[in-house]
Amino acid sequence: MMFGWCRRYLVAGVLWAAFPHGAWAGEAPHRVVSMNVCTDQMAMLVADNGQLYSVSYLATDGSTSALAAEAKSYVVNHGLAEEIFLMKPDLVIAGTYTTRTTVDLLKRLGFAVEEFAPEASIAEVRTNLQRMGRVLGRQQRADELLAAMDAEIARLQATKVPEVELALYYANGFTSGSGTLVADILGIAGLENLADRLGISGTGQLPLEALVLARPDLIAIDANGERGPALAKQNFSHPAFRAVAAQHRAVQLDSRYTICGGPFTLIAASILQQAALKLDALQLDTGK
Amino acid sequence: MMTETARYRLLIVLLSIVVAILFVLSLTVGPADVGPWQGIAGLFTGDDSLIGLVMREIRLPRALLGLMIGATLGLSGAALQGYLRNPLAEPGLIGVSASASLGAVIAIYTGLSALLPLALPLMALAGALCAVLVVRLMAGADARPLSVILAGVAVSTFAGAMTSLALNLSPNPFAALEIMFWMLGSLTDRSMTHVWLSAPFMLVGWLMLASLGRALDALTLGHETAASMGVDMNRVQRLAVIGTAASVGAATAVAGAIGFVGLVVPHLLRPLVGARPSRLLFASALGGAALLLAADILVRVVAPGRDLKLGVLTAVVGAPFFLVLVMRARRQMA
């Protein structure tokens, strides 16, 4: 009983110390902790020098994060409540799906938490980027990023692309159909998605058999990436896959550009568009 | 009235026909839209057409592995039940499959099998061998049913935990999810490479287990009687242990641990072969192949595109069966 009282006072005291001045007075936060690889990257792009204190450990992993090098200059967190608590942030940024228990606990302890849903389209990337600008008090920076994105989108859409059908083929034989960020990117790059022809929407399984018979013009895979072996990528070394992926059909698409939405997602669009243009040039060469 | 031998022959013929039908059916079922005749033709034309590619590189290895792994599980279940004189002995229950999984997991996730492909079946074999030896030692000379099962539970729990640990320690984010494959088994998108890698070990294992027939018949009369009839118990032990480890190890290395087939099939067929272990061996191999081929066809028909694991289906059939078996054993004891 007494212990409980003690602890309550202790928590209140530490909390008081955690918010030294005016974090809730409408000022921009100045000690921000992000706990999700996607909000990490968006916050790194938008935040002012010294405003962002910590990012999640995944942000420093080159296979999941497009800004792994930049992330190395921040303190790393693992999304654990105690760890975040001791960092005394005046704003915590989290994803809506990850580290749920930590987020609930931090909210109960009175921390300001902003949650961002993962983006399923470029339009949602825009919305999140604008919101990140508001949350960090950096609207102008967000607007600059958006303008650069719009220019890149306009450039991609203006490029004339031959009729090319592309299959997204991930580890474990998954693919992305309509309603996903990658499918949206494919549209901006001017490519057809095999998933649409096969009636797959959202993230779904693309059986190897179906991929072989569908014979897409290009197959985007991420053959490197994660460290250490796993069965998940055995589909890329299957003889049947290798037979259809031969003849310049396979395109390396690093998943770090597509796991999260951000300006860097357009790099994926550019890679795929370049591959389509190259394929067209090759086919003209061979007189197909 | 048919003689017992005639009835046995009829059973073998019928089972062979069922296995053949299921094998062909397995070749014609899949997510890709390939007509049955078109597909079978594609198998033999030998050209580079896409249908030929799908049939030869995806469906044929799947059907072959279903056949061979099912036969392995049925045969080893029958052999272990006869050898340990325990109706509950089966590679899954006594921890052989789980330990083979552990060996395979170590080979794959340390990168050893990428350097040396043969390391995969060999490590799985080593894992399986440890499990059989531990269970055999723990069970003691008289192989009391309870000690066999208790030792098996200990071995499979330990191997399962170590498999989870190895997968959790892997730096690869996909590895942890692959626990499902290793514990429940699947034949999805296997290739001929897997067939070549595992088939020799399974064949050697089958030959060893099949040669046990006469000794197992003698063993039904008890250990001492069998020994006095001239059965070399050391040789029997060697054949049973290594035969099980080689065949189940190789099967598990390429398809994960698939439970219950080795338990259910010998029990279903035992009354039909006149309770003679030697006859049960071949019948169980065919029965196991039929059951696993059927389960693998169902996996593709029931939930296409969801990659349902094989162990789920065999457990749906096997678990109720297991409970009935336990109930019957209790009634006999009472």
Tab-separated table of C-alpha atoms in Angstrom, chain B residues 164-172:
chain	number	residue	atom	x	y	z
B	164	SER	CA	12.690	-21.591	-31.834
B	165	LEU	CA	15.842	-20.278	-30.202
B	166	ALA	CA	17.952	-20.816	-33.332
B	167	LEU	CA	15.339	-19.063	-35.470
B	168	ASN	CA	15.008	-16.183	-33.018
B	169	LEU	CA	18.765	-15.672	-32.928
B	170	SER	CA	18.943	-15.398	-36.704
B	171	PRO	CA	19.558	-11.818	-37.859
B	172	ASN	CA	17.148	-12.398	-40.742
